PDB file of C-alpha atoms in Angstrom:
ATOM      1  CA  GLY A  14     -23.958  -0.050  22.857  1.00 55.00           C
ATOM      2  CA  ALA A  15     -25.717   0.820  26.089  1.00 81.00           C
ATOM      3  CA  GLY A  16     -27.315  -2.020  27.964  1.00 92.00           C
ATOM      4  CA  VAL A  17     -30.255  -2.094  30.325  1.00 95.00           C
ATOM      5  CA  SER A  18     -29.769   0.292  33.199  1.00 96.00           C
ATOM      6  CA  GLN A  19     -31.524   0.370  36.525  1.00 97.00           C
ATOM      7  CA  SER A  20     -31.641   2.873  39.312  1.00 97.00           C
ATOM      8  CA  PRO A  21     -30.963   3.094  42.112  1.00 97.00           C
ATOM      9  CA  SER A  22     -28.445   0.291  42.419  1.00 96.00           C
ATOM     10  CA  ASN A  23     -29.163   0.016  46.116  1.00 97.00           C
ATOM     11  CA  LYS A  24     -32.132   1.176  48.153  1.00 97.00           C
ATOM     12  CA  VAL A  25     -32.622   0.904  51.883  1.00 98.00           C
ATOM     13  CA  THR A  26     -36.040   1.843  53.123  1.00 97.00           C
ATOM     14  CA  GLU A  27     -38.073   1.567  56.261  1.00 97.00           C
ATOM     15  CA  LYS A  28     -40.969  -0.808  56.507  1.00 97.00           C
ATOM     16  CA  GLY A  29     -44.162   0.863  55.425  1.00 97.00           C
ATOM     17  CA  LYS A  30     -42.568   3.349  53.044  1.00 98.00           C
ATOM     18  CA  ASP A  31     -43.164   3.382  49.278  1.00 98.00           C
ATOM     19  CA  VAL A  32     -40.310   2.850  46.816  1.00 98.00           C
ATOM     20  CA  GLU A  33     -39.908   3.372  43.079  1.00 98.00           C
ATOM     21  CA  LEU A  34     -37.438   1.417  41.020  1.00 98.00           C
ATOM     22  CA  ARG A  35     -36.524   2.534  37.520  1.00 97.00           C
ATOM     23  CA  CYS A  36     -35.537   0.588  34.440  1.00 97.00           C
ATOM     24  CA  ASP A  37     -34.182   1.993  31.185  1.00 96.00           C
ATOM     25  CA  PRO A  38     -34.321  -0.746  28.552  1.00 95.00           C
ATOM     26  CA  ILE A  39     -32.130  -1.045  25.516  1.00 94.00           C
ATOM     27  CA  SER A  40     -33.282   1.404  22.891  1.00 92.00           C
ATOM     28  CA  GLY A  41     -35.657  -0.197  20.416  1.00 89.00           C
ATOM     29  CA  HIS A  42     -36.468  -3.213  22.545  1.00 90.00           C
ATOM     30  CA  THR A  43     -40.195  -3.772  22.572  1.00 89.00           C
ATOM     31  CA  ALA A  44     -40.489  -6.143  25.513  1.00 89.00           C
ATOM     32  CA  LEU A  45     -39.664  -5.358  29.122  1.00 92.00           C
ATOM     33  CA  TYR A  46     -39.735  -7.683  32.115  1.00 91.00           C
ATOM     34  CA  TRP A  47     -39.442  -7.244  35.856  1.00 94.00           C
ATOM     35  CA  TYR A  48     -38.214 -10.050  38.107  1.00 92.00           C
ATOM     36  CA  ARG A  49     -37.074 -10.312  41.652  1.00 92.00           C
ATOM     37  CA  GLN A  50     -34.465 -12.578  43.143  1.00 89.00           C
ATOM     38  CA  SER A  51     -34.417 -13.273  46.829  1.00 86.00           C
ATOM     39  CA  LEU A  52     -31.257 -14.524  48.510  1.00 78.00           C
ATOM     40  CA  GLY A  53     -30.413 -18.015  47.269  1.00 69.00           C
ATOM     41  CA  GLN A  54     -33.530 -18.229  45.149  1.00 72.00           C
ATOM     42  CA  GLY A  55     -34.232 -18.293  41.474  1.00 73.00           C
ATOM     43  CA  LEU A  56     -35.819 -15.462  39.584  1.00 79.00           C
ATOM     44  CA  GLU A  57     -39.464 -14.754  40.208  1.00 85.00           C
ATOM     45  CA  PHE A  58     -41.382 -13.214  37.334  1.00 86.00           C
ATOM     46  CA  LEU A  59     -43.308 -10.091  38.266  1.00 92.00           C
ATOM     47  CA  ILE A  60     -44.636  -8.321  35.180  1.00 92.00           C
ATOM     48  CA  TYR A  61     -44.158  -8.226  31.418  1.00 89.00           C
ATOM     49  CA  PHE A  62     -44.746  -5.402  28.928  1.00 91.00           C
ATOM     50  CA  GLN A  63     -44.852  -6.047  25.186  1.00 87.00           C
ATOM     51  CA  GLY A  64     -45.305  -3.100  22.880  1.00 85.00           C
ATOM     52  CA  ASN A  65     -48.680  -1.453  23.318  1.00 84.00           C
ATOM     53  CA  SER A  66     -50.381  -4.573  24.628  1.00 87.00           C
ATOM     54  CA  ALA A  67     -51.843  -4.749  28.110  1.00 89.00           C
ATOM     55  CA  PRO A  68     -49.101  -5.851  30.508  1.00 90.00           C
ATOM     56  CA  ASP A  69     -49.040  -9.338  31.958  1.00 88.00           C
ATOM     57  CA  LYS A  70     -49.270  -8.649  35.685  1.00 91.00           C
ATOM     58  CA  SER A  71     -49.809 -12.235  36.732  1.00 87.00           C
ATOM     59  CA  GLY A  72     -46.564 -12.427  38.694  1.00 88.00           C
ATOM     60  CA  LEU A  73     -47.126  -9.456  40.962  1.00 93.00           C
ATOM     61  CA  PRO A  74     -47.252 -10.879  44.485  1.00 92.00           C
ATOM     62  CA  SER A  75     -49.755  -8.411  45.907  1.00 94.00           C
ATOM     63  CA  ASP A  76     -51.659  -5.236  45.103  1.00 95.00           C
ATOM     64  CA  ARG A  77     -48.849  -3.299  46.774  1.00 97.00           C
ATOM     65  CA  PHE A  78     -46.834  -3.881  43.607  1.00 97.00           C
ATOM     66  CA  SER A  79     -47.475  -1.987  40.405  1.00 97.00           C
ATOM     67  CA  ALA A  80     -45.510  -1.069  37.321  1.00 96.00           C
ATOM     68  CA  GLU A  81     -45.788   1.326  34.444  1.00 95.00           C
ATOM     69  CA  ARG A  82     -44.010   1.659  31.167  1.00 94.00           C
ATOM     70  CA  THR A  83     -44.175   5.137  29.715  1.00 84.00           C
ATOM     71  CA  GLY A  84     -43.853   5.761  26.017  1.00 81.00           C
ATOM     72  CA  GLY A  85     -42.877   2.188  25.390  1.00 77.00           C
ATOM     73  CA  SER A  86     -39.503   2.787  26.985  1.00 90.00           C
ATOM     74  CA  VAL A  87     -38.702   3.541  30.619  1.00 95.00           C
ATOM     75  CA  SER A  88     -40.458   1.493  33.265  1.00 97.00           C
ATOM     76  CA  THR A  89     -41.055   2.134  36.942  1.00 97.00           C
ATOM     77  CA  LEU A  90     -41.827  -0.564  39.482  1.00 98.00           C
ATOM     78  CA  THR A  91     -43.567   0.797  42.569  1.00 98.00           C
ATOM     79  CA  ILE A  92     -43.865  -1.033  45.853  1.00 98.00           C
ATOM     80  CA  GLN A  93     -46.225   0.559  48.326  1.00 98.00           C
ATOM     81  CA  ARG A  94     -46.106   0.051  52.080  1.00 98.00           C
ATOM     82  CA  THR A  95     -42.949  -2.046  51.838  1.00 98.00           C
ATOM     83  CA  GLN A  96     -42.570  -5.130  53.993  1.00 97.00           C
ATOM     84  CA  GLN A  97     -39.402  -6.925  55.057  1.00 95.00           C
ATOM     85  CA  GLU A  98     -40.209  -9.831  52.753  1.00 94.00           C
ATOM     86  CA  ASP A  99     -39.957  -7.416  49.838  1.00 96.00           C
ATOM     87  CA  SER A 100     -36.202  -7.310  50.371  1.00 96.00           C
ATOM     88  CA  ALA A 101     -34.617  -8.732  47.226  1.00 95.00           C
ATOM     89  CA  VAL A 102     -32.762  -7.801  44.096  1.00 94.00           C
ATOM     90  CA  TYR A 103     -35.179  -6.486  41.499  1.00 96.00           C
ATOM     91  CA  LEU A 104     -34.047  -7.184  37.963  1.00 94.00           C
ATOM     92  CA  CYS A 105     -35.292  -5.652  34.782  1.00 94.00           C
ATOM     93  CA  ALA A 106     -34.773  -7.158  31.351  1.00 92.00           C
ATOM     94  CA  SER A 107     -35.623  -6.133  27.833  1.00 91.00           C
ATOM     95  CA  SER A 108     -35.770  -8.079  24.606  1.00 88.00           C
ATOM     96  CA  PRO A 109     -35.906  -7.077  20.949  1.00 86.00           C
ATOM     97  CA  GLY A 110     -39.230  -8.708  20.291  1.00 74.00           C
ATOM     98  CA  GLY A 111     -40.159 -10.613  17.179  1.00 71.00           C
ATOM     99  CA  ARG A 112     -38.253 -13.817  16.732  1.00 65.00           C
ATOM    100  CA  SER A 113     -35.795 -12.779  19.463  1.00 65.00           C
ATOM    101  CA  ILE A 114     -38.468 -11.979  22.010  1.00 67.00           C
ATOM    102  CA  TYR A 115     -37.215 -14.576  24.450  1.00 72.00           C
ATOM    103  CA  GLU A 116     -33.601 -13.427  24.418  1.00 80.00           C
ATOM    104  CA  GLN A 117     -33.582 -11.171  27.390  1.00 85.00           C
ATOM    105  CA  TYR A 118     -30.909  -8.687  28.314  1.00 89.00           C
ATOM    106  CA  PHE A 119     -30.755  -7.993  31.997  1.00 91.00           C
ATOM    107  CA  GLY A 120     -29.863  -4.887  33.912  1.00 93.00           C
ATOM    108  CA  PRO A 121     -27.610  -4.951  36.964  1.00 92.00           C
ATOM    109  CA  GLY A 122     -30.565  -4.902  39.338  1.00 94.00           C
ATOM    110  CA  THR A 123     -31.663  -2.825  42.284  1.00 96.00           C
ATOM    111  CA  ARG A 124     -30.937  -4.298  45.685  1.00 95.00           C
ATOM    112  CA  LEU A 125     -33.823  -3.377  47.961  1.00 97.00           C
ATOM    113  CA  THR A 126     -33.474  -3.727  51.695  1.00 97.00           C
ATOM    114  CA  VAL A 127     -36.481  -3.098  53.880  1.00 97.00           C
ATOM    115  CA  THR A 128     -35.581  -2.521  57.515  1.00 96.00           C
TER     116      THR A 128
ATOM    117  CA  SER B  19     -44.024 -23.366  41.360  1.00 44.00           C
ATOM    118  CA  GLN B  20     -40.908 -22.971  39.252  1.00 53.00           C
ATOM    119  CA  GLN B  21     -41.120 -24.092  35.656  1.00 65.00           C
ATOM    120  CA  GLY B  22     -37.417 -24.805  35.289  1.00 70.00           C
ATOM    121  CA  GLU B  23     -35.365 -26.726  37.821  1.00 77.00           C
ATOM    122  CA  GLU B  24     -31.615 -27.154  37.470  1.00 80.00           C
ATOM    123  CA  ASP B  25     -29.563 -30.093  38.625  1.00 83.00           C
ATOM    124  CA  PRO B  26     -27.136 -30.375  40.338  1.00 87.00           C
ATOM    125  CA  GLN B  27     -27.484 -27.462  42.703  1.00 87.00           C
ATOM    126  CA  ALA B  28     -23.710 -27.150  42.947  1.00 91.00           C
ATOM    127  CA  LEU B  29     -20.812 -28.446  40.871  1.00 93.00           C
ATOM    128  CA  SER B  30     -17.092 -28.060  41.478  1.00 95.00           C
ATOM    129  CA  ILE B  31     -14.571 -29.035  38.820  1.00 96.00           C
ATOM    130  CA  GLN B  32     -10.975 -28.360  37.781  1.00 97.00           C
ATOM    131  CA  GLU B  33     -10.074 -26.016  34.984  1.00 97.00           C
ATOM    132  CA  GLY B  34     -10.041 -27.860  31.671  1.00 97.00           C
ATOM    133  CA  GLU B  35     -12.691 -30.375  32.675  1.00 97.00           C
ATOM    134  CA  ASN B  36     -16.165 -30.439  31.194  1.00 97.00           C
ATOM    135  CA  ALA B  37     -19.202 -29.403  33.188  1.00 96.00           C
ATOM    136  CA  THR B  38     -22.670 -30.758  32.610  1.00 96.00           C
ATOM    137  CA  MET B  39     -25.800 -29.408  34.189  1.00 94.00           C
ATOM    138  CA  ASN B  40     -29.381 -30.382  33.636  1.00 93.00           C
ATOM    139  CA  CYS B  41     -32.728 -28.706  33.619  1.00 90.00           C
ATOM    140  CA  SER B  42     -36.199 -30.151  33.872  1.00 90.00           C
ATOM    141  CA  TYR B  43     -39.435 -28.363  33.166  1.00 87.00           C
ATOM    142  CA  LYS B  44     -43.070 -29.142  33.564  1.00 85.00           C
ATOM    143  CA  THR B  45     -45.185 -27.926  30.689  1.00 84.00           C
ATOM    144  CA  SER B  46     -44.775 -27.865  26.933  1.00 87.00           C
ATOM    145  CA  ILE B  47     -42.556 -25.092  25.670  1.00 87.00           C
ATOM    146  CA  ASN B  48     -41.624 -23.186  22.541  1.00 87.00           C
ATOM    147  CA  ASN B  49     -38.036 -22.740  23.574  1.00 88.00           C
ATOM    148  CA  LEU B  50     -35.629 -23.128  26.434  1.00 89.00           C
ATOM    149  CA  GLN B  51     -32.826 -20.808  27.364  1.00 89.00           C
ATOM    150  CA  TRP B  52     -29.764 -20.922  29.527  1.00 91.00           C
ATOM    151  CA  TYR B  53     -28.482 -17.926  31.435  1.00 90.00           C
ATOM    152  CA  ARG B  54     -25.381 -17.317  33.500  1.00 92.00           C
ATOM    153  CA  GLN B  55     -25.195 -15.093  36.541  1.00 88.00           C
ATOM    154  CA  ASN B  56     -22.082 -13.949  38.282  1.00 84.00           C
ATOM    155  CA  SER B  57     -21.267 -10.986  40.428  1.00 73.00           C
ATOM    156  CA  GLY B  58     -19.199  -9.342  37.745  1.00 64.00           C
ATOM    157  CA  ARG B  59     -21.561  -9.358  34.797  1.00 67.00           C
ATOM    158  CA  GLY B  60     -25.003  -9.955  36.245  1.00 78.00           C
ATOM    159  CA  LEU B  61     -27.413 -12.201  34.388  1.00 83.00           C
ATOM    160  CA  VAL B  62     -26.412 -12.946  30.818  1.00 88.00           C
ATOM    161  CA  HIS B  63     -28.253 -14.842  28.109  1.00 87.00           C
ATOM    162  CA  LEU B  64     -26.134 -17.734  26.830  1.00 92.00           C
ATOM    163  CA  ILE B  65     -28.111 -19.754  24.351  1.00 92.00           C
ATOM    164  CA  LEU B  66     -31.655 -20.477  23.233  1.00 90.00           C
ATOM    165  CA  ILE B  67     -32.850 -23.767  21.837  1.00 93.00           C
ATOM    166  CA  ARG B  68     -36.226 -24.069  20.160  1.00 91.00           C
ATOM    167  CA  SER B  69     -38.602 -26.932  20.757  1.00 92.00           C
ATOM    168  CA  ASN B  70     -37.991 -28.346  17.285  1.00 94.00           C
ATOM    169  CA  GLU B  71     -34.239 -28.482  17.848  1.00 96.00           C
ATOM    170  CA  ARG B  72     -32.443 -31.301  19.633  1.00 97.00           C
ATOM    171  CA  GLU B  73     -28.952 -29.868  19.951  1.00 97.00           C
ATOM    172  CA  LYS B  74     -27.297 -26.530  19.605  1.00 96.00           C
ATOM    173  CA  HIS B  75     -23.724 -25.319  19.896  1.00 96.00           C
ATOM    174  CA  SER B  76     -22.246 -21.964  20.706  1.00 94.00           C
ATOM    175  CA  GLY B  77     -18.503 -21.845  21.240  1.00 96.00           C
ATOM    176  CA  ARG B  78     -17.718 -24.094  24.196  1.00 97.00           C
ATOM    177  CA  LEU B  79     -21.384 -24.513  24.996  1.00 97.00           C
ATOM    178  CA  ARG B  80     -23.510 -27.422  23.878  1.00 97.00           C
ATOM    179  CA  VAL B  81     -27.184 -27.587  24.710  1.00 97.00           C
ATOM    180  CA  THR B  82     -29.486 -30.520  24.178  1.00 97.00           C
ATOM    181  CA  LEU B  83     -33.235 -30.616  24.466  1.00 96.00           C
ATOM    182  CA  ASP B  84     -35.429 -33.667  24.950  1.00 96.00           C
ATOM    183  CA  THR B  85     -39.034 -32.554  24.784  1.00 94.00           C
ATOM    184  CA  SER B  86     -40.319 -36.068  25.463  1.00 94.00           C
ATOM    185  CA  LYS B  87     -38.533 -36.028  28.823  1.00 94.00           C
ATOM    186  CA  LYS B  88     -39.037 -32.305  29.330  1.00 92.00           C
ATOM    187  CA  SER B  89     -35.362 -31.884  30.014  1.00 93.00           C
ATOM    188  CA  SER B  90     -32.328 -30.040  28.737  1.00 94.00           C
ATOM    189  CA  SER B  91     -28.634 -30.231  29.427  1.00 96.00           C
ATOM    190  CA  LEU B  92     -25.891 -27.650  29.172  1.00 96.00           C
ATOM    191  CA  LEU B  93     -22.357 -28.847  28.573  1.00 97.00           C
ATOM    192  CA  ILE B  94     -19.446 -26.485  29.007  1.00 97.00           C
ATOM    193  CA  THR B  95     -16.293 -27.953  27.513  1.00 97.00           C
ATOM    194  CA  ALA B  96     -12.719 -27.137  28.538  1.00 97.00           C
ATOM    195  CA  SER B  97     -13.945 -25.086  31.465  1.00 97.00           C
ATOM    196  CA  ARG B  98     -12.156 -21.975  32.651  1.00 96.00           C
ATOM    197  CA  ALA B  99     -12.069 -20.221  35.989  1.00 95.00           C
ATOM    198  CA  ALA B 100     -14.093 -17.442  34.372  1.00 93.00           C
ATOM    199  CA  ASP B 101     -16.958 -19.910  33.876  1.00 95.00           C
ATOM    200  CA  THR B 102     -17.512 -19.859  37.633  1.00 95.00           C
ATOM    201  CA  ALA B 103     -21.086 -18.653  37.999  1.00 94.00           C
ATOM    202  CA  SER B 104     -24.634 -19.775  38.591  1.00 90.00           C
ATOM    203  CA  TYR B 105     -26.415 -21.181  35.580  1.00 91.00           C
ATOM    204  CA  PHE B 106     -30.158 -20.973  35.139  1.00 87.00           C
ATOM    205  CA  CYS B 107     -32.517 -22.484  32.648  1.00 87.00           C
ATOM    206  CA  ALA B 108     -35.665 -20.735  31.639  1.00 85.00           C
ATOM    207  CA  THR B 109     -38.569 -21.569  29.385  1.00 84.00           C
ATOM    208  CA  ASP B 110     -40.559 -19.310  27.162  1.00 73.00           C
ATOM    209  CA  GLY B 111     -43.373 -17.029  28.097  1.00 54.00           C
ATOM    210  CA  LYS B 112     -42.728 -15.421  31.413  1.00 56.00           C
ATOM    211  CA  LEU B 113     -39.355 -17.057  31.958  1.00 63.00           C
ATOM    212  CA  VAL B 114     -39.804 -18.763  35.275  1.00 64.00           C
ATOM    213  CA  PHE B 115     -36.306 -19.632  36.367  1.00 70.00           C
ATOM    214  CA  GLY B 116     -35.126 -22.369  38.655  1.00 72.00           C
ATOM    215  CA  LYS B 117     -32.679 -21.822  41.498  1.00 77.00           C
ATOM    216  CA  GLY B 118     -29.731 -22.519  39.266  1.00 85.00           C
ATOM    217  CA  THR B 119     -26.618 -24.654  39.317  1.00 90.00           C
ATOM    218  CA  LYS B 120     -23.674 -23.043  41.042  1.00 91.00           C
ATOM    219  CA  LEU B 121     -20.564 -23.973  39.084  1.00 95.00           C
ATOM    220  CA  THR B 122     -17.108 -23.487  40.550  1.00 95.00           C
ATOM    221  CA  VAL B 123     -14.127 -23.990  38.269  1.00 96.00           C
ATOM    222  CA  ASN B 124     -10.923 -24.307  40.243  1.00 95.00           C
ATOM    223  CA  PRO B 125      -7.704 -23.086  38.582  1.00 91.00           C
TER     224      PRO B 125
END
C-alpha cells in the first residue's frame, strides 16, 4: 500500500522567506510526527500529533516553526522567515496508534536549503 | 540532549560477518526501537523491544535490552552488502534519536 509521502522533495528558498512542507500520512494512522535531520546529525523531534489531542510542540526550535494537521490526516509544517540554520531534511512519520504507536513509518523527507 | 546514543559511530565489516552496535539511553523507557536509514529506502523501522523484554529476534536481527544498564544492542548476523546503512536507536515518547552507527558491509 501507499506509504508516507512528503512534498516537495527538495526546496531551495532565500533567507527570510516562508516555506510550507507537506506530509500525507498512511491512511488510518492516528499519530503523525515531524523531525528534522541536519547533515551528519541524528533526528531532532519537532512536533507530534495524536488523534484529536493537542499536539506536542515541545520540539519546535522557535516560534518561527508551526504545524497543523487538518482532518486528522494531512499535515503542514510552516517555517516563517527562514534562516540558514533551518537547512536540513525534514522528515514526517506516521504510526498506527494503539499498541503500535511507536512503530513509525517515515516519508522520504523534504530537503530544505536556505540560501 | 539526545536520549539515544549509538556506539560505535562507524563500523566496517566483510560480507558474512556479524555486526554489533550498541545504544545507550538516559531515562526510563517503555520501549526501544532500532531504525535503519540508507539513501535508497529512507528511514525504516526494524524492530521494537519493550521494557519487559530482554531479547528479541527478527530474521537476521537480534536485539537485547538491559534496562538496568540503560543499554541495548543490535546484532546483524551473516551481514550482506545491502545492510550498509546508518542504524539509529530510539526510545519511546517523542523518539529522540542518536547520531547513529554507520555500518559498511564490504562485498
